[in-house]
Coordinates of C-alpha atoms in Angstrom, one line a residue:
X1 CA -78.0 73.5 65.2
X2 CA -80.6 70.7 65.6
X3 CA -79.7 67.4 63.8
X4 CA -81.4 66.8 60.5
X5 CA -82.7 63.6 58.8
X6 CA -81.4 63.2 55.3
X7 CA -83.0 60.7 53.0
X8 CA -80.8 59.2 50.2
X9 CA -82.7 57.4 47.5
X10 CA -80.4 54.7 46.2
X11 CA -80.2 52.2 43.4
X12 CA -77.4 50.4 41.5
X13 CA -76.8 53.4 39.2
X14 CA -73.7 55.6 39.5
X15 CA -75.9 58.7 39.7
X16 CA -77.3 57.7 43.1
X17 CA -73.8 57.0 44.4
X18 CA -72.5 60.3 43.2
X19 CA -75.5 62.1 44.9
X20 CA -74.6 60.4 48.1
X21 CA -70.9 61.4 47.8
X22 CA -71.7 65.0 46.9
X23 CA -74.1 65.5 49.7
X24 CA -71.9 64.0 52.3
X25 CA -69.0 66.3 51.3
X26 CA -71.0 69.6 50.8
X27 CA -74.1 69.5 53.1
X28 CA -73.8 66.9 55.9
X29 CA -73.4 68.1 59.4
X30 CA -71.8 65.9 62.1
X31 CA -75.1 65.3 63.9
X32 CA -77.3 64.5 60.9
X33 CA -79.1 61.2 60.6
X34 CA -78.6 59.4 57.3
X35 CA -81.4 57.2 55.9
X36 CA -80.2 55.1 53.1
X37 CA -83.2 53.7 51.3
X38 CA -83.7 51.6 48.2
X39 CA -86.9 50.5 46.6
X40 CA -87.5 47.0 45.2
X41 CA -88.9 46.7 41.7
X42 CA -92.4 45.3 41.5
X43 CA -92.7 41.6 40.8
X44 CA -93.3 40.6 37.2
X45 CA -96.3 38.3 36.9
X46 CA -96.4 36.1 33.8
X47 CA -99.8 35.3 32.4
X48 CA -100.3 31.6 31.5
X49 CA -103.1 29.8 29.8
X50 CA -105.9 28.9 32.1
X51 CA -105.7 25.1 31.9
X52 CA -102.0 24.7 32.9
X53 CA -102.4 27.1 35.8
X54 CA -105.2 25.0 37.1
X55 CA -102.8 22.1 37.8
X56 CA -100.9 21.8 41.0
X57 CA -97.5 21.5 39.3
X58 CA -98.1 24.6 37.3
X59 CA -99.1 26.6 40.4
X60 CA -96.0 25.4 42.2
X61 CA -93.8 26.3 39.2
X62 CA -95.2 29.9 39.1
X63 CA -94.9 30.3 42.8
X64 CA -91.3 29.1 42.7
X65 CA -90.5 31.6 39.9
X66 CA -92.0 34.5 41.9
X67 CA -90.0 33.5 45.1
X68 CA -86.8 33.2 43.1
X69 CA -87.4 36.7 41.6
X70 CA -88.1 38.2 45.0
X71 CA -85.0 36.6 46.6
X72 CA -82.8 37.8 43.8
X73 CA -84.1 41.4 44.0
X74 CA -83.8 41.4 47.8
X75 CA -80.2 40.3 47.5
X76 CA -79.5 43.0 45.0
X77 CA -81.1 45.6 47.3
X78 CA -79.0 44.3 50.2
X79 CA -75.8 44.8 48.1
X80 CA -76.8 48.3 47.2
X81 CA -77.3 49.2 50.9
X82 CA -74.2 47.4 52.0
X83 CA -72.1 49.3 49.5
X84 CA -73.7 52.6 50.6
X85 CA -73.0 51.8 54.3
X86 CA -69.4 51.0 53.5
X87 CA -69.1 54.3 51.6
X88 CA -70.6 56.3 54.5
X89 CA -69.1 54.6 57.5
X90 CA -65.8 53.0 56.6
X91 CA -64.3 55.1 53.8
X92 CA -63.3 58.8 53.9
X93 CA -66.6 59.9 55.4
X94 CA -66.4 58.1 58.8
X95 CA -70.0 58.6 59.8
X96 CA -70.9 57.0 63.2
X97 CA -72.9 53.7 62.4
X98 CA -75.6 54.7 64.9
X99 CA -76.5 57.7 62.7
X100 CA -77.1 55.5 59.7
X101 CA -80.3 53.7 59.0
X102 CA -81.0 51.4 56.0
X103 CA -84.3 50.3 54.5
X104 CA -85.5 48.4 51.5
X105 CA -89.1 49.2 50.5
X106 CA -91.6 47.6 48.2
X107 CA -92.8 49.6 45.2
X108 CA -96.3 49.9 43.8
X109 CA -95.0 49.8 40.2
X110 CA -93.3 52.0 37.8
X111 CA -91.5 55.3 38.5
X112 CA -94.5 56.7 40.4
X113 CA -94.7 53.6 42.6
X114 CA -91.0 53.8 43.5
X115 CA -91.3 57.5 44.3
X116 CA -94.6 57.1 46.2
X117 CA -92.8 54.7 48.5
X118 CA -90.1 57.2 49.1
X119 CA -92.6 60.0 49.7
X120 CA -94.5 58.0 52.2
X121 CA -91.2 57.1 54.0
X122 CA -90.3 60.8 54.1
X123 CA -93.6 61.6 55.7
X124 CA -93.3 58.8 58.3
X125 CA -89.8 59.4 59.4
X126 CA -89.9 63.3 59.4
X127 CA -87.3 63.6 56.7
X128 CA -85.7 67.1 56.4
X129 CA -84.1 66.7 53.0
X130 CA -84.6 64.0 50.3
X131 CA -81.6 63.5 48.0
X132 CA -82.0 61.8 44.6
X133 CA -79.8 61.3 41.6
X134 CA -80.8 62.2 38.0
X135 CA -80.3 60.2 34.8
X136 CA -80.5 63.3 32.7
X137 CA -83.2 62.1 30.3
X138 CA -84.4 64.6 27.7
X139 CA -88.0 65.8 27.5
X140 CA -89.0 63.4 24.7
X141 CA -87.4 60.4 26.4
X142 CA -89.1 61.3 29.7
X143 CA -92.5 61.6 28.0
X144 CA -92.1 58.2 26.2
X145 CA -90.9 56.4 29.4
X146 CA -93.8 57.8 31.4
X147 CA -96.3 56.1 29.1
X148 CA -95.0 52.7 30.3
X149 CA -94.6 53.7 33.9
X150 CA -90.9 54.3 33.8
X151 CA -90.8 58.1 34.1
X152 CA -88.5 60.2 36.3
X153 CA -88.4 59.4 40.0
X154 CA -86.7 62.8 40.6
X155 CA -89.6 64.6 38.9
X156 CA -92.2 62.9 41.1
X157 CA -90.1 63.6 44.3
X158 CA -89.8 67.3 43.4
X159 CA -93.6 67.6 43.1
X160 CA -94.7 65.4 46.0
X161 CA -92.0 65.2 48.6
X162 CA -93.2 66.8 51.9
X163 CA -89.7 68.3 52.4
X164 CA -87.1 70.0 50.2
X165 CA -85.7 67.8 47.5
X166 CA -82.1 67.9 46.3
X167 CA -81.6 66.7 42.7
X168 CA -77.9 66.0 42.2
X169 CA -77.3 66.5 38.5
X170 CA -74.7 68.1 36.3
X171 CA -71.6 67.2 34.4
X172 CA -68.9 65.1 36.0
X173 CA -66.5 68.0 36.2
X174 CA -69.0 69.9 38.3
X175 CA -69.9 67.1 40.7
X176 CA -66.4 66.0 41.2
X177 CA -65.2 69.4 42.5
X178 CA -63.6 68.6 45.9
X179 CA -64.2 64.9 45.6
X180 CA -61.3 62.5 46.1
X181 CA -61.3 58.9 46.7
X182 CA -59.7 58.5 50.1
X183 CA -57.3 55.7 50.8
X184 CA -54.3 55.1 53.1
X185 CA -52.1 57.5 51.1
X186 CA -54.7 60.3 51.2
X187 CA -56.2 61.6 54.5
X188 CA -59.9 62.5 54.6
X189 CA -60.7 65.6 52.6
X190 CA -62.7 68.5 53.9
X191 CA -65.2 70.3 51.7
X192 CA -63.8 73.2 49.6
X193 CA -65.7 76.5 49.7
X194 CA -68.7 76.3 47.3
X195 CA -70.8 78.8 45.4
X196 CA -74.5 78.6 46.2
X197 CA -77.0 80.4 43.9
X198 CA -80.5 81.3 45.3
X199 CA -83.1 82.2 42.6
X200 CA -84.8 85.2 43.9
X201 CA -88.2 87.0 43.2
X202 CA -90.7 88.8 45.3
X203 CA -92.8 85.8 46.1
X204 CA -93.0 84.2 49.6
X205 CA -92.0 80.8 48.0
X206 CA -88.7 82.3 46.8
X207 CA -88.1 84.0 50.1
X208 CA -88.7 80.6 51.9
X209 CA -86.1 79.0 49.6
X210 CA -83.6 81.7 50.5
X211 CA -84.1 81.3 54.2
X212 CA -83.8 77.5 53.9
X213 CA -80.6 77.9 51.9
X214 CA -79.1 80.2 54.5
X215 CA -80.0 77.7 57.3
X216 CA -79.0 74.5 55.5
X217 CA -76.5 74.9 52.8
X218 CA -74.1 77.6 53.6
X219 CA -70.8 77.1 55.5
X220 CA -68.7 80.0 56.8
X221 CA -66.5 80.2 53.7
X222 CA -69.1 79.6 51.1
X223 CA -70.2 82.3 48.6
X224 CA -73.9 83.2 48.1
X225 CA -75.1 84.4 44.7
X226 CA -78.5 86.0 44.6
X227 CA -79.9 86.0 41.1
X228 CA -83.2 87.6 40.0
X229 CA -84.6 87.5 36.5
X230 CA -86.5 90.6 35.4
X231 CA -90.2 90.2 34.5
X232 CA -90.9 89.7 30.7
X233 CA -91.8 92.8 28.8
X234 CA -94.2 92.5 25.8
X235 CA -92.3 93.3 22.6
X236 CA -94.2 95.8 20.4
X237 CA -95.6 94.8 17.0
X238 CA -93.6 97.1 14.6
X239 CA -96.1 97.4 11.8
X240 CA -96.6 101.1 12.4
X241 CA -95.1 104.0 10.6
X242 CA -91.4 104.6 11.3
X243 CA -92.0 107.4 13.9
X244 CA -94.5 105.3 15.9
X245 CA -92.4 102.1 15.6
X246 CA -89.3 104.1 17.0
X247 CA -91.4 105.4 19.9
X248 CA -92.7 101.8 20.7
X249 CA -89.1 100.5 20.5
X250 CA -87.9 103.2 22.9
X251 CA -90.8 102.4 25.3
X252 CA -89.8 98.7 25.2
X253 CA -86.3 99.5 26.1
X254 CA -87.4 101.7 28.9
X255 CA -89.8 99.1 30.2
X256 CA -87.0 96.4 30.0
X257 CA -84.7 98.6 31.9
X258 CA -87.3 99.3 34.5
X259 CA -88.0 95.5 34.9
X260 CA -84.2 94.9 35.3
X261 CA -84.0 97.6 37.9
X262 CA -86.9 96.0 39.8
X263 CA -85.1 92.6 39.7
X264 CA -81.9 94.3 41.0
X265 CA -84.0 95.7 43.9
X266 CA -85.3 92.2 44.7
X267 CA -81.8 90.9 44.7
X268 CA -80.6 93.7 47.0
X269 CA -83.4 93.2 49.5
X270 CA -82.5 89.4 49.6
X271 CA -79.0 90.4 50.2
X272 CA -80.0 92.5 53.1
X273 CA -81.9 89.6 54.5
X274 CA -78.9 87.4 54.1
X275 CA -76.6 89.8 55.8
X276 CA -79.1 90.0 58.8
X277 CA -78.6 86.2 58.9
X278 CA -74.8 86.6 59.2
X279 CA -73.6 86.4 55.6
X280 CA -70.7 88.9 55.1
X281 CA -70.7 91.4 52.3
X282 CA -67.6 89.8 50.8
X283 CA -69.5 86.5 50.5
X284 CA -72.4 87.9 48.7
X285 CA -73.0 88.7 44.9
X286 CA -76.3 90.0 43.5
X287 CA -77.2 90.0 39.8
X288 CA -80.3 91.0 37.8
X289 CA -80.6 89.0 34.6
X290 CA -82.4 90.4 31.5
X291 CA -86.1 89.5 31.1
X292 CA -87.3 86.5 29.1
X293 CA -90.6 85.8 27.5
X294 CA -91.5 82.5 29.3
X295 CA -90.7 80.3 32.2
X296 CA -88.2 78.4 29.9
X297 CA -86.4 81.7 29.2
X298 CA -86.2 82.5 32.9
X299 CA -84.9 79.0 33.6
X300 CA -82.5 79.2 30.7
X301 CA -81.1 82.6 32.0
X302 CA -80.5 81.1 35.4
X303 CA -78.8 78.0 34.1
X304 CA -76.5 80.1 31.8
X305 CA -75.5 82.3 34.7
X306 CA -75.0 79.4 37.1
X307 CA -72.7 77.7 34.5
X308 CA -70.7 80.9 33.8
X309 CA -70.2 81.6 37.5
X310 CA -69.2 78.1 38.4
X311 CA -72.1 77.6 40.8
X312 CA -72.0 74.3 42.8
X313 CA -75.6 74.4 44.1
X314 CA -78.8 76.1 43.0
X315 CA -81.7 76.7 45.3
X316 CA -85.2 77.5 44.0
X317 CA -88.6 77.8 45.5
X318 CA -91.7 75.9 44.2
X319 CA -95.3 77.0 44.1
X320 CA -96.5 73.4 44.4
X321 CA -98.7 73.4 41.3
X322 CA -100.5 70.3 40.4
X323 CA -99.8 68.4 37.1
X324 CA -102.8 69.8 35.3
X325 CA -102.0 73.4 36.3
X326 CA -98.4 73.0 35.3
X327 CA -99.4 71.6 31.9
X328 CA -102.0 74.3 31.2
X329 CA -99.6 77.1 32.2
X330 CA -96.8 75.5 30.2
X331 CA -99.0 75.8 27.0
X332 CA -99.0 79.7 27.4
X333 CA -95.3 79.9 28.5
X334 CA -96.0 80.3 32.2
X335 CA -94.9 76.9 33.3
X336 CA -92.8 75.9 36.3
X337 CA -89.3 77.4 36.5
X338 CA -88.3 74.8 39.1
X339 CA -89.4 72.1 36.6
X340 CA -87.2 73.6 33.9
X341 CA -84.2 73.8 36.3
X342 CA -84.6 70.2 37.5
X343 CA -84.2 69.0 34.0
X344 CA -81.6 71.5 32.8
X345 CA -79.5 72.8 35.7
X346 CA -75.8 72.5 35.2
X347 CA -75.3 71.7 38.9
X348 CA -77.2 70.1 41.8
X349 CA -80.5 71.8 42.5
X350 CA -82.5 72.0 45.8
X351 CA -86.3 72.5 45.3
X352 CA -88.0 74.0 48.4
X353 CA -91.8 74.1 48.6
X354 CA -93.3 76.5 51.2
X355 CA -93.9 80.1 52.0
X356 CA -92.1 82.6 54.3
X357 CA -93.9 85.0 56.5
X358 CA -93.2 87.5 59.4
X359 CA -91.1 90.0 57.6
X360 CA -87.6 89.5 56.0
X361 CA -86.5 87.1 58.7
X362 CA -89.9 85.4 59.1
X363 CA -90.2 81.7 59.7
X364 CA -90.3 79.2 56.8
X365 CA -93.6 77.3 56.6
X366 CA -93.0 74.1 54.7
X367 CA -96.4 73.2 53.4
X368 CA -97.5 69.6 53.3
X369 CA -94.7 68.5 55.5
X370 CA -96.5 66.4 58.2
X371 CA -98.9 69.3 58.4
X372 CA -97.5 72.8 58.2
X373 CA -94.3 73.2 60.1
X374 CA -92.5 76.4 61.1
X375 CA -88.8 76.1 60.3
X376 CA -86.3 78.5 61.6
X377 CA -83.8 75.9 62.5
X378 CA -86.2 73.1 63.4
X379 CA -89.7 73.4 64.8
X380 CA -92.1 70.8 66.3
X381 CA -93.6 68.4 63.9
X382 CA -97.4 68.5 63.9
X383 CA -100.1 66.4 62.3
X384 CA -98.1 63.2 61.9
X385 CA -99.6 60.5 59.8
X386 CA -98.9 56.9 60.7
X387 CA -97.1 54.6 58.2
X388 CA -99.6 53.4 55.7
X389 CA -100.2 49.8 55.0
X390 CA -98.6 50.1 51.5
X391 CA -95.3 50.9 52.9
X392 CA -93.7 48.0 54.9
X393 CA -89.9 48.1 55.2
X394 CA -88.5 44.7 54.6
X395 CA -85.0 45.3 55.7
X396 CA -83.5 47.3 58.5
X397 CA -79.9 47.1 59.6
X398 CA -76.6 47.3 57.8
X399 CA -77.8 46.2 54.5
X400 CA -76.0 42.9 54.6
X401 CA -79.1 40.8 54.3
X402 CA -82.8 41.0 53.4
X403 CA -85.7 39.3 55.0
X404 CA -88.8 38.3 53.2
X405 CA -91.8 40.6 52.7
X406 CA -94.6 40.0 55.0

C-alpha cells in the first residue's frame, strides 16, 4: 500500500497524547509519514492609556513584554513537540526519525484560528488523515466557550478538514485497550484485534466512508461491524375511535418493520461490498437498529450499539453541510449525525467527507481535498494550492528548539 501522511494535532493536554498513542498502535503503517504539529496561542495585546504609550520607555516595555510572551510560548511548543518525538521514535513505537516531521504554527486567534492553521497545513502538505483529541465538553459548555473564541477545535476540523478526521475520544478503559507503557522489562506490544463499526445507509457519503474504512483501518484480524439505522416512521395520532386507532397502530408497526428490513438490506449490501474487498464472513457482523425520530435518535442508537458491542473505532460519512444548514436542519430534528457522534461517541470516531461512485467497489472521491481526488489506495493529487501567507511554520526539526516568527 502507498504510504500515508498522518497529521497529529498536539498540545500539552493528555487528550492529544492519548490520541497519538492510540493511532500509533491501531492505525499506523510502517511506511506512514507522521506530521506532529502544534499551534501557538495568539499574542495577548494589552491596551494602555495613550500618553504612556507615546513615550519611548513605554513602547520598549510593551515590546519587551510581547517578546517575552512569544519566547515562552515557543519554548512550551518546543517541549510539546520534543515529548511527542520521544514518544514516537524512542519509546515502544520505534518510528524511523526520517518519517517524523514537526511544526509549530501561528494561530489567528481562538479555537477557529487554531483549527484554521491546522486545516491550511493539511491542504498544503496533502495530509491523508488528521488526528485530534477531544476534551469532551458538553453542548452548553461548547456554546458558551464559542462566544469568546474558545470553542471546539475538533468540531472545526471535522467540518473543514480536506481529509478524513479522526477524533480520539471515549472513556479511559476504551482508549487504553491494548496500550501498555513499554520499558526494558516489557517488549514492544503489537496491536490487539479491534472492532471497527461503519455506520451505513444508502447514501454515497456512507459508502465512501465504508470504502475508506476498508482501505485504511482494518487489519487482517480485525472485526467489522456494519450498522444501519432504520428510517424514522411517523407515529400516528391516536385520537380516533378505538377501531381506527388499532388500525393505525398496526400500520405503524408494519411500517417500522419494513423500515428495519430496508436497513438490514442496506447492511447486507455493504457486507457484500466488504467481502469483495477481502473481508471474511467470520470477520463481519451486520445489524439493523430500530428507527428513531431525529438525527439525535439515530446517533444515540449508534452510540448505544457501539458501547454494547465493545467497538474500538466508529467510521461515519459526512454530507459536508455548512453551519447555517446544520443549524436549520437541527431545529426540525434533521441535523448532522456525524456531529452528534463526534460529541457523544463512546470510542474514537473517523469522519469521512466525500462520495463514492462507480458501483459497489467504486472509487472514493474526497471532496475539497486539494481539489477532488480519487482514492482507491492513493490517487494523484490535483489542484494544489500554495501555502498561504497566514501560515508560516516557525519550527521544523526535532522539536528541541523554536526559532522566532518572521
